[in-house]
C-alpha cells in the first residue's frame, strides 16, 4: 500500500480534489463496465472509474494498492451487533465440545470477570457426548455472577440457580425440566426472552458500549460496510435499539425493530419495521414451526408465535404506512403463514395500492425450510429472502442437524438458493451473527459449495448476493452498491484476488471505505471513526 501526492499542477486544469485508488483490479459488479483498475473518490462519492490511472481527473492524492483487488463493500443483511460484541469481549462458547468443557470455560472466565452478569454465547449441544451442566453447577462455577449462556441460534439459553431465582420467571412458558422433574436451567421461548432482557438490564452501560464498538470495528475489518441490525423487544430491547439508531459508527447500521409497534420506527424516522419479528423459533431448539412433526422429536412440530389475524393486520398497517416489513420465519409452517397472510393483505389492498407489497420489498428472514410450492409463492408476492449460507455449511449434510431434525426428504429442500435465484426472488446474504460469525468470504464460499450441488450459486452470484443483495433488500441500490461514477463510495480492498481464488476464505481486508471515509485500514481520506 503506497500513498503519494498527485503529480505537478497544470494551470489549465481544475484544482485537484479527492483520492485516486489504484489496485491490481477493480471489480465493479456493474453491467456496463465489469472491471477496471482505478477509482477516484471525492467526498462521499465515486466520481470516476477507469483502466488507466493517468486518464483520471485531477486528484490531490493517490493510493496504490499493489497486490490487492478493490470491490464494493460487503453488506451483512442480518446481524445482532451487541451480542456479537459481547461475544468478542466476553465468553465465546463455540469451541466447547461437551457439557464438561462448557462448565470449565465458565469457571475459567469467571475467575477474571467482575461484572454482575456472566454472558456467554455459542454452545451447540447437538453433538455433545454428555449432559449440559445444571443450574447449581453453573452457579458454583460462576463465583457469584448471574449466568446467561445463549445457545448458538439464540433461541434457547442455559442459566444458573441465581438467575432462576432473580429473574421474573413466574408462570413463564419455556422453563425446561429434566427427567427427574427438576428445573434443568435450559430456557426456551418466553422464558429465554425474559431472562435475556433481565441479564441485559443488569449489565453496565460501559460494558454494552464497549461491545457495540467492538462489533462494528470487527465488521469493518472484514470489509463489511453496511449491516442490517435486528433489534426488538425480545432481543436486546429498546434502549439498545436506540443506541444503534442515534450512535455514530464507522460503518452504516440500518436498524430494524422486531416488534409489532409500528410507531417506534415511525417516531425515529425509519422506513422499516419487523426484521426479526419472531413467527417461529429455530430448528436446533425444536421451536421452528413445521407442517409435520420433527423427525427426531415426533411429539412436537414447533410453534407459531402469532395468529393469522394479528400478523395480517400488522402487515397491512405497516404497508399502508409505507414501511418495509421483515419477519423471522424458518420452518415451512411459518413461511406458509407468511404467504397466507400476505395474500390476505393483497386482497385488502387490491383497489387501494395493489403494487405496494412488491414495491416495498417485504422480507423473510432465514426462510430455511422451503419446499417447491413455497418458492413460487415467494416469487409471486415479490418477497425478499434474507439468508445465511453458513447455516447450511454448519448444519447441512447427511450427518448434520438439518437431517436429524427434518429427515432426508425435508432436509433436501433446506436453503435452496439456486431455485430461489432462478425464480427471480431477491436474495440478501448475511451471517445472523452471533449465530454464525461475520465472515463475508466464508459466506460466499458456503453458498458456492453446498452439500447438495443443485442448491449452489456461482462465485459471482454469491458475491452479488453478499453486496448488492443487501442494497436491494434495503432499497438502496440506486445510490450505493456497484462501483460506478456517481455512486456512494462504499468500497473494500483485499489482498490477493479472492474473487477469483479457488478458496477465498481468509482473504485479508486492507481497506474499508464507507461514505468516502476510512472505516478500516489507512488511506488519504477522512476517517469514519468519531464522526
Coordinates of C-alpha atoms in Angstrom, one line a residue:
X1 CA 0.0 0.0 0.0
X2 CA 1.6 3.3 -1.1
X3 CA 0.0 6.7 -0.7
X4 CA 1.6 9.7 -2.6
X5 CA 0.6 13.2 -3.5
X6 CA -0.6 13.6 -7.1
X7 CA 1.7 15.0 -9.9
X8 CA 2.5 18.6 -10.6
X9 CA -0.3 21.1 -11.2
X10 CA -1.3 22.2 -14.7
X11 CA -2.6 25.8 -14.6
X12 CA -5.1 24.9 -17.3
X13 CA -6.7 22.1 -15.4
X14 CA -9.1 22.3 -12.5
X15 CA -7.7 22.2 -8.9
X16 CA -7.0 18.6 -7.9
X17 CA -9.5 17.1 -5.5
X18 CA -10.1 13.7 -4.0
X19 CA -8.1 10.5 -3.8
X20 CA -7.3 8.1 -6.7
X21 CA -7.3 4.5 -5.5
X22 CA -5.3 2.1 -7.9
X23 CA -5.5 -1.6 -7.5
X24 CA -4.4 -4.7 -9.5
X25 CA -8.1 -5.0 -10.4
X26 CA -11.4 -3.2 -9.6
X27 CA -14.5 -5.5 -9.5
X28 CA -17.4 -3.2 -10.2
X29 CA -20.3 -5.6 -10.2
X30 CA -21.8 -3.3 -12.8
X31 CA -23.4 -4.3 -16.1
X32 CA -21.6 -1.9 -18.4
X33 CA -18.1 -1.9 -17.0
X34 CA -17.4 -5.1 -15.1
X35 CA -13.7 -4.4 -14.2
X36 CA -11.3 -1.5 -14.1
X37 CA -8.0 -0.6 -12.3
X38 CA -8.7 2.7 -10.6
X39 CA -11.4 4.8 -8.9
X40 CA -11.5 8.4 -7.9
X41 CA -13.2 9.3 -4.6
X42 CA -14.3 12.8 -3.9
X43 CA -16.3 13.5 -0.7
X44 CA -18.8 10.6 -0.2
X45 CA -18.9 9.6 -3.9
X46 CA -17.0 7.8 -6.6
X47 CA -16.6 10.3 -9.5
X48 CA -14.5 8.3 -11.9
X49 CA -13.8 4.6 -12.7
X50 CA -11.3 3.6 -15.4
X51 CA -8.5 1.4 -16.6
X52 CA -5.7 4.0 -17.0
X53 CA -4.9 6.0 -13.8
X54 CA -3.2 8.6 -15.9
X55 CA -6.5 9.4 -17.5
X56 CA -8.2 10.2 -14.2
X57 CA -9.5 13.7 -13.4
X58 CA -7.2 15.9 -11.3
X59 CA -6.8 14.5 -7.8
X60 CA -4.9 15.5 -4.7
X61 CA -3.8 12.1 -3.5
X62 CA -3.1 8.7 -5.0
X63 CA -3.2 5.4 -3.1
X64 CA -1.6 2.3 -4.8
X65 CA -2.9 -1.0 -3.5
X66 CA -0.4 -3.3 -5.1
X67 CA -1.3 -7.0 -4.9
X68 CA -4.9 -6.2 -4.0
X69 CA -8.3 -6.2 -5.6
X70 CA -10.9 -3.5 -4.9
X71 CA -14.7 -4.0 -5.0
X72 CA -17.9 -3.0 -3.3
X73 CA -18.0 -3.2 0.5
X74 CA -19.9 -6.2 1.7
X75 CA -23.3 -6.0 3.3
X76 CA -24.3 -8.3 6.2
X77 CA -28.1 -8.3 5.9
X78 CA -28.9 -9.9 9.3
X79 CA -26.9 -9.1 12.4
X80 CA -27.2 -8.8 16.2
X81 CA -24.4 -6.5 16.9
X82 CA -24.4 -6.0 20.7
X83 CA -24.5 -9.8 21.4
X84 CA -21.7 -10.1 18.8
X85 CA -19.7 -7.5 20.6
X86 CA -20.4 -9.3 23.9
X87 CA -19.0 -12.4 22.4
X88 CA -15.9 -10.6 21.1
X89 CA -15.3 -9.1 24.5
X90 CA -16.7 -11.9 26.7
X91 CA -17.1 -15.7 26.8
X92 CA -17.2 -17.4 23.4
X93 CA -18.5 -21.0 23.7
X94 CA -18.4 -22.0 20.1
X95 CA -15.4 -24.2 20.7
X96 CA -17.0 -26.2 23.6
X97 CA -17.4 -29.8 22.6
X98 CA -19.1 -31.1 25.7
X99 CA -21.0 -30.1 28.8
X100 CA -17.8 -30.6 30.8
X101 CA -15.9 -28.3 28.5
X102 CA -18.7 -25.7 28.7
X103 CA -18.6 -25.7 32.5
X104 CA -14.8 -25.4 32.5
X105 CA -15.0 -22.4 30.2
X106 CA -17.5 -20.7 32.6
X107 CA -15.2 -21.3 35.6
X108 CA -12.1 -20.0 33.8
X109 CA -13.9 -16.9 32.6
X110 CA -15.5 -16.2 35.9
X111 CA -12.1 -16.1 37.6
X112 CA -11.3 -13.0 35.6
X113 CA -14.7 -11.5 35.1
X114 CA -16.1 -8.9 37.6
X115 CA -19.4 -8.0 36.1
X116 CA -22.8 -8.8 37.6
X117 CA -23.7 -11.0 34.7
X118 CA -21.5 -13.6 33.0
X119 CA -22.7 -13.6 29.4
X120 CA -21.7 -16.3 27.1
X121 CA -22.7 -17.4 23.6
X122 CA -22.3 -20.2 21.1
X123 CA -22.8 -23.5 22.8
X124 CA -24.3 -26.2 20.5
X125 CA -25.2 -29.3 22.4
X126 CA -26.4 -31.2 19.3
X127 CA -23.3 -33.4 19.3
X128 CA -22.3 -33.2 23.0
X129 CA -21.5 -36.7 24.4
X130 CA -22.7 -35.7 27.9
X131 CA -25.5 -33.6 29.5
X132 CA -25.4 -29.9 29.9
X133 CA -24.4 -28.7 33.4
X134 CA -27.3 -28.0 35.7
X135 CA -28.1 -24.6 37.4
X136 CA -26.3 -25.4 40.7
X137 CA -23.1 -26.5 38.9
X138 CA -23.2 -23.3 36.9
X139 CA -23.7 -21.2 40.0
X140 CA -20.7 -22.8 41.6
X141 CA -18.5 -22.3 38.6
X142 CA -19.6 -18.6 38.2
X143 CA -18.4 -17.5 41.6
X144 CA -21.5 -15.3 42.4
X145 CA -22.2 -13.7 39.0
X146 CA -25.5 -14.4 37.3
X147 CA -25.1 -16.7 34.3
X148 CA -26.7 -16.3 30.9
X149 CA -25.4 -18.6 28.2
X150 CA -27.1 -18.3 24.8
X151 CA -27.4 -21.3 22.6
X152 CA -25.7 -20.9 19.2
X153 CA -29.0 -20.0 17.5
X154 CA -30.1 -17.6 20.3
X155 CA -33.4 -19.5 20.8
X156 CA -32.5 -21.2 24.0
X157 CA -30.3 -20.3 26.9
X158 CA -28.7 -22.0 29.9
X159 CA -28.8 -20.2 33.2
X160 CA -27.7 -20.7 36.8
X161 CA -29.6 -21.0 40.0
X162 CA -29.1 -17.4 40.9
X163 CA -30.6 -16.2 37.7
X164 CA -33.6 -18.6 38.0
X165 CA -34.2 -17.1 41.5
X166 CA -33.7 -13.4 40.5
X167 CA -35.3 -13.1 37.0
X168 CA -39.1 -12.6 36.8
X169 CA -39.9 -16.0 35.5
X170 CA -43.2 -16.7 37.4
X171 CA -45.6 -18.5 35.1
X172 CA -43.2 -18.0 32.1
X173 CA -43.5 -20.6 29.3
X174 CA -40.4 -22.4 28.2
X175 CA -38.7 -23.5 31.5
X176 CA -37.3 -26.9 30.8
X177 CA -37.2 -29.8 33.3
X178 CA -35.0 -32.8 33.4
X179 CA -36.1 -36.4 33.7
X180 CA -36.5 -36.1 37.5
X181 CA -38.9 -33.2 37.1
X182 CA -36.4 -30.6 38.3
X183 CA -35.7 -27.3 36.6
X184 CA -32.7 -28.0 34.3
X185 CA -31.6 -24.4 33.7
X186 CA -32.4 -24.7 30.0
X187 CA -34.9 -22.0 28.8
X188 CA -36.7 -21.6 25.6
X189 CA -39.3 -19.2 24.1
X190 CA -40.8 -16.7 26.6
X191 CA -38.5 -17.7 29.5
X192 CA -35.5 -17.2 27.3
X193 CA -36.7 -13.7 26.2
X194 CA -37.4 -12.7 29.8
X195 CA -34.0 -13.7 31.1
X196 CA -32.2 -12.2 28.2
X197 CA -33.8 -8.8 28.9
X198 CA -33.2 -9.2 32.7
X199 CA -29.5 -10.0 32.0
X200 CA -29.0 -7.0 29.7
X201 CA -30.6 -4.8 32.3
X202 CA -28.1 -6.0 34.9
X203 CA -25.1 -5.2 32.7
X204 CA -23.3 -1.8 32.9
X205 CA -23.6 0.8 30.3
X206 CA -19.8 0.8 29.8
X207 CA -19.9 -3.0 29.1
X208 CA -22.6 -2.6 26.5
X209 CA -21.0 0.4 24.8
X210 CA -17.7 -1.4 24.6
X211 CA -19.4 -4.4 23.0
X212 CA -21.1 -2.2 20.4
X213 CA -17.8 -0.5 19.3
X214 CA -16.0 -3.9 19.2
X215 CA -18.7 -5.3 16.9
X216 CA -18.6 -2.5 14.3
X217 CA -14.8 -2.4 14.3
X218 CA -14.7 -6.1 13.7
X219 CA -17.2 -5.8 10.8
X220 CA -15.2 -3.0 9.2
X221 CA -12.0 -5.1 9.5
X222 CA -13.7 -7.8 7.3
X223 CA -14.7 -5.3 4.5
X224 CA -18.3 -5.0 5.7
X225 CA -19.6 -1.5 5.0
X226 CA -23.2 -1.9 6.0
X227 CA -25.2 -4.1 8.4
X228 CA -28.9 -4.7 8.9
X229 CA -29.2 -4.7 12.7
X230 CA -32.0 -6.8 14.1
X231 CA -33.2 -5.4 17.4
X232 CA -36.5 -5.8 19.2
X233 CA -38.3 -6.3 22.5
X234 CA -37.4 -10.0 22.7
X235 CA -33.8 -9.4 21.7
X236 CA -31.8 -6.5 23.2
X237 CA -34.7 -4.1 24.0
X238 CA -35.5 -0.5 23.1
X239 CA -32.6 1.1 24.8
X240 CA -30.1 -0.9 22.8
X241 CA -32.1 -0.3 19.6
X242 CA -31.9 3.5 20.2
X243 CA -28.2 3.3 20.8
X244 CA -27.8 2.0 17.2
X245 CA -30.3 4.5 15.8
X246 CA -28.6 7.5 17.4
X247 CA -25.0 6.5 17.6
X248 CA -22.2 7.4 15.2
X249 CA -20.5 4.4 13.8
X250 CA -17.7 3.8 11.3
X251 CA -19.9 1.6 9.2
X252 CA -23.6 2.0 8.1
X253 CA -26.0 0.5 10.6
X254 CA -29.6 0.1 9.4
X255 CA -31.8 -0.8 12.5
X256 CA -34.9 -3.0 12.3
X257 CA -37.3 -3.1 15.2
X258 CA -38.6 -6.6 15.7
X259 CA -41.9 -5.7 17.4
X260 CA -45.5 -5.1 16.4
X261 CA -45.3 -1.4 17.4
X262 CA -45.1 0.5 14.1
X263 CA -45.0 3.8 15.9
X264 CA -41.5 3.0 17.2
X265 CA -39.7 3.2 13.8
X266 CA -42.0 5.9 12.6
X267 CA -41.1 8.1 15.6
X268 CA -37.4 7.6 14.7
X269 CA -37.9 8.4 11.0
X270 CA -37.1 4.8 9.9
X271 CA -38.7 3.1 6.9
X272 CA -38.6 -0.4 8.2
X273 CA -40.3 -2.5 10.9
X274 CA -40.0 -6.1 12.0
X275 CA -36.9 -7.7 10.8
X276 CA -36.5 -10.4 13.4
X277 CA -40.2 -10.3 14.3
X278 CA -40.5 -13.9 15.5
X279 CA -43.1 -16.0 13.7
X280 CA -41.3 -19.2 15.0
X281 CA -38.1 -20.3 16.7
X282 CA -35.2 -22.4 15.4
X283 CA -34.7 -25.9 14.2
X284 CA -31.9 -26.6 16.7
X285 CA -34.2 -25.7 19.6
X286 CA -37.1 -27.6 18.1
X287 CA -39.1 -24.4 18.1
X288 CA -39.2 -23.6 14.3
X289 CA -42.8 -24.2 13.1
X290 CA -43.1 -27.2 10.8
X291 CA -46.0 -28.6 8.8
X292 CA -45.1 -32.1 10.0
X293 CA -43.5 -33.2 13.3
X294 CA -39.8 -33.2 13.9
X295 CA -38.1 -36.4 12.8
X296 CA -36.1 -36.7 16.0
X297 CA -38.9 -35.4 18.3
X298 CA -42.3 -36.5 16.9
X299 CA -44.1 -35.1 19.8
X300 CA -43.7 -31.5 18.5
X301 CA -43.9 -29.6 15.3
X302 CA -42.6 -26.4 16.8
X303 CA -44.7 -23.2 17.5
X304 CA -46.2 -20.3 15.6
X305 CA -45.8 -17.1 17.7
X306 CA -48.6 -15.1 16.2
X307 CA -52.1 -16.0 14.9
X308 CA -53.0 -15.2 11.3
X309 CA -55.3 -12.2 12.2
X310 CA -52.6 -10.5 14.3
X311 CA -50.0 -10.9 11.6
X312 CA -52.3 -9.9 8.7
X313 CA -53.4 -6.7 10.5
X314 CA -49.8 -5.8 11.3
X315 CA -48.6 -6.4 7.7
X316 CA -51.4 -4.3 6.4
X317 CA -50.8 -1.5 8.9
X318 CA -47.1 -1.3 8.0
X319 CA -47.7 -1.4 4.3
X320 CA -50.3 1.4 4.4
X321 CA -47.7 3.4 6.4
X322 CA -45.1 2.8 3.7
X323 CA -42.9 0.7 5.9
X324 CA -41.0 -2.3 4.7
X325 CA -41.5 -5.3 7.0
X326 CA -39.4 -8.3 7.9
X327 CA -40.4 -11.5 9.7
X328 CA -38.3 -14.3 11.2
X329 CA -39.7 -17.5 9.5
X330 CA -37.6 -20.6 9.5
X331 CA -40.0 -23.6 9.3
X332 CA -42.3 -24.4 6.4
X333 CA -45.4 -23.8 8.6
X334 CA -44.1 -20.3 9.4
X335 CA -43.3 -19.5 5.8
X336 CA -46.7 -20.8 4.8
X337 CA -48.2 -18.4 7.3
X338 CA -46.2 -15.5 5.7
X339 CA -47.6 -16.4 2.3
X340 CA -51.2 -16.8 3.6
X341 CA -51.2 -13.5 5.4
X342 CA -49.6 -11.6 2.6
X343 CA -52.3 -12.9 0.2
X344 CA -54.9 -11.7 2.7
X345 CA -53.3 -8.2 2.7
X346 CA -53.1 -8.2 -1.1
X347 CA -56.8 -8.8 -1.2
X348 CA -57.5 -5.9 1.1
X349 CA -55.2 -3.6 -0.8
X350 CA -56.3 -4.6 -4.3
X351 CA -58.3 -1.4 -5.0
X352 CA -56.1 0.9 -3.0
X353 CA -52.5 0.1 -3.9
X354 CA -52.1 -3.3 -5.5
X355 CA -48.4 -2.9 -6.1
X356 CA -47.5 -1.9 -2.6
X357 CA -46.3 -5.3 -1.5
X358 CA -43.9 -5.8 -4.3
X359 CA -42.7 -2.2 -4.2
X360 CA -41.8 -2.2 -0.5
X361 CA -39.8 -5.4 -0.8
X362 CA -41.0 -7.0 2.3
X363 CA -38.6 -9.5 3.8
X364 CA -38.5 -13.1 5.0
X365 CA -35.6 -13.6 7.4
X366 CA -33.9 -17.0 7.2
X367 CA -36.5 -19.0 5.2
X368 CA -34.7 -22.3 5.7
X369 CA -37.3 -25.0 5.1
X370 CA -38.7 -24.2 1.6
X371 CA -40.4 -27.0 -0.4
X372 CA -41.0 -26.2 -4.1
X373 CA -44.6 -24.8 -3.8
X374 CA -43.5 -22.1 -1.4
X375 CA -40.7 -21.0 -3.8
X376 CA -43.3 -19.9 -6.4
X377 CA -45.4 -18.2 -3.7
X378 CA -42.5 -16.1 -2.6
X379 CA -41.7 -15.1 -6.2
X380 CA -45.3 -14.2 -7.0
X381 CA -45.5 -11.9 -3.9
X382 CA -42.2 -10.2 -4.7
X383 CA -40.8 -11.0 -1.2
X384 CA -37.0 -10.8 -0.5
X385 CA -35.3 -13.6 1.4
X386 CA -32.5 -12.7 3.8
X387 CA -30.5 -15.9 4.0
X388 CA -27.5 -17.2 5.9
X389 CA -25.4 -19.6 3.8
X390 CA -23.1 -20.5 6.8
X391 CA -26.2 -22.3 8.4
X392 CA -26.1 -24.9 5.6
X393 CA -22.3 -25.3 5.9
X394 CA -22.6 -25.8 9.7
X395 CA -25.8 -27.9 9.9
X396 CA -26.3 -29.4 6.4
X397 CA -25.1 -32.7 5.0
X398 CA -26.0 -36.3 5.7
X399 CA -24.9 -36.2 9.4
X400 CA -26.0 -32.6 10.1
X401 CA -28.6 -31.1 12.4
X402 CA -31.0 -30.4 9.4
X403 CA -31.1 -34.1 8.5
X404 CA -31.7 -35.0 12.2
X405 CA -34.5 -32.6 12.7
X406 CA -36.2 -32.8 9.3
X407 CA -35.4 -36.2 7.9
X408 CA -33.9 -36.7 4.4
X409 CA -36.9 -35.5 2.4
X410 CA -37.4 -32.2 4.0
X411 CA -33.7 -31.5 4.5
X412 CA -33.2 -31.9 0.8
X413 CA -35.1 -28.6 0.4
X414 CA -33.3 -26.5 3.0
X415 CA -31.9 -23.2 1.8
X416 CA -32.5 -23.7 -1.9
X417 CA -30.6 -20.7 -3.2
X418 CA -30.4 -21.8 -6.8
X419 CA -34.1 -22.4 -7.1
X420 CA -34.9 -19.0 -5.4
X421 CA -32.5 -17.1 -7.7
X422 CA -33.8 -18.8 -10.8
X423 CA -37.3 -17.6 -9.9
X424 CA -36.1 -14.1 -9.5
X425 CA -36.5 -14.0 -5.7
X426 CA -34.2 -11.3 -4.3
X427 CA -31.6 -12.9 -2.0
X428 CA -29.6 -10.9 0.6
X429 CA -26.9 -12.8 2.3
X430 CA -25.8 -12.3 5.9
X431 CA -24.5 -14.1 9.0
X432 CA -27.1 -13.7 11.7
X433 CA -24.1 -13.0 13.9
X434 CA -23.6 -14.2 16.5
X435 CA -25.3 -17.4 15.4
X436 CA -22.6 -17.8 12.8
X437 CA -19.7 -15.3 12.6
X438 CA -19.4 -12.3 10.3
X439 CA -17.3 -13.7 7.5
X440 CA -18.1 -12.4 4.0
X441 CA -15.8 -14.7 2.1
X442 CA -16.8 -17.6 4.2
X443 CA -20.4 -16.8 3.3
X444 CA -19.6 -16.6 -0.4
X445 CA -17.7 -20.0 -0.2
X446 CA -20.6 -21.7 1.7
X447 CA -23.2 -20.5 -0.9
X448 CA -21.0 -21.8 -3.7
X449 CA -20.1 -25.2 -2.1
X450 CA -23.3 -26.9 -1.0
X451 CA -23.8 -30.4 0.3
X452 CA -26.5 -30.6 -2.4
X453 CA -24.9 -29.0 -5.5
X454 CA -28.3 -28.3 -7.1
X455 CA -28.8 -25.6 -4.5
X456 CA -25.4 -23.8 -5.1
X457 CA -24.9 -20.5 -6.7
X458 CA -21.8 -19.3 -8.6
X459 CA -18.9 -17.2 -7.1
X460 CA -20.1 -14.0 -8.8
X461 CA -23.7 -14.6 -7.8
X462 CA -22.7 -15.2 -4.2
X463 CA -20.6 -12.1 -4.1
X464 CA -23.5 -10.1 -5.6
X465 CA -25.9 -11.5 -3.0
X466 CA -23.5 -10.5 -0.3
X467 CA -23.2 -7.0 -1.6
X468 CA -25.8 -5.8 -4.0
X469 CA -28.4 -8.2 -2.4
X470 CA -28.3 -6.3 0.8
X471 CA -28.6 -3.0 -1.0
X472 CA -31.6 -4.3 -2.9
X473 CA -33.2 -5.5 0.4
X474 CA -32.6 -2.1 1.9
X475 CA -33.9 -0.3 -1.2
X476 CA -30.6 1.5 -1.6
X477 CA -29.4 0.2 -5.0
X478 CA -30.0 3.5 -6.8
X479 CA -27.2 5.2 -4.9
X480 CA -24.9 2.6 -3.4
X481 CA -23.7 -0.8 -4.4
X482 CA -21.9 -1.1 -7.7
X483 CA -18.6 0.7 -8.2
X484 CA -19.6 3.4 -10.7
X485 CA -19.3 7.1 -11.1
X486 CA -22.0 8.9 -9.1
X487 CA -22.5 6.1 -6.6
X488 CA -21.6 6.3 -2.9
X489 CA -18.0 5.3 -2.1
X490 CA -18.5 2.1 -0.1
X491 CA -15.5 0.1 -1.0
X492 CA -13.4 -2.8 0.3
X493 CA -9.9 -3.9 -0.8
X494 CA -8.5 -7.4 -0.2
X495 CA -5.0 -8.9 -0.5
X496 CA -4.7 -11.2 -3.5
X497 CA -7.8 -11.9 -5.6
X498 CA -10.5 -13.6 -3.5
X499 CA -13.0 -13.0 -6.4
X500 CA -11.0 -15.5 -8.5
X501 CA -9.2 -17.7 -5.9
X502 CA -10.1 -21.3 -5.6
X503 CA -10.8 -20.7 -1.9
X504 CA -11.5 -17.1 -1.0
X505 CA -11.8 -17.7 2.8
X506 CA -9.4 -15.9 5.0
X507 CA -8.7 -13.1 2.4
X508 CA -7.4 -10.1 4.5
X509 CA -9.1 -6.8 4.1
X510 CA -6.6 -4.0 3.9
X511 CA -9.0 -1.1 3.4
X512 CA -12.7 -0.5 4.0
X513 CA -14.3 2.8 2.9
X514 CA -17.8 3.8 3.9
X515 CA -19.4 7.1 2.7
X516 CA -16.0 8.0 1.4
X517 CA -14.4 7.7 4.8
X518 CA -11.9 5.2 6.1
X519 CA -13.6 2.6 8.4
X520 CA -10.6 0.2 8.3
X521 CA -7.0 0.5 7.2
X522 CA -5.2 3.6 6.1
X523 CA -5.8 5.9 3.1
X524 CA -5.6 9.7 2.4
X525 CA -9.3 10.0 3.0
X526 CA -11.2 11.3 6.1
X527 CA -11.7 8.9 9.0
X528 CA -15.0 7.3 9.7
X529 CA -14.2 7.0 13.4
X530 CA -15.5 9.6 15.8
X531 CA -17.7 11.4 13.2

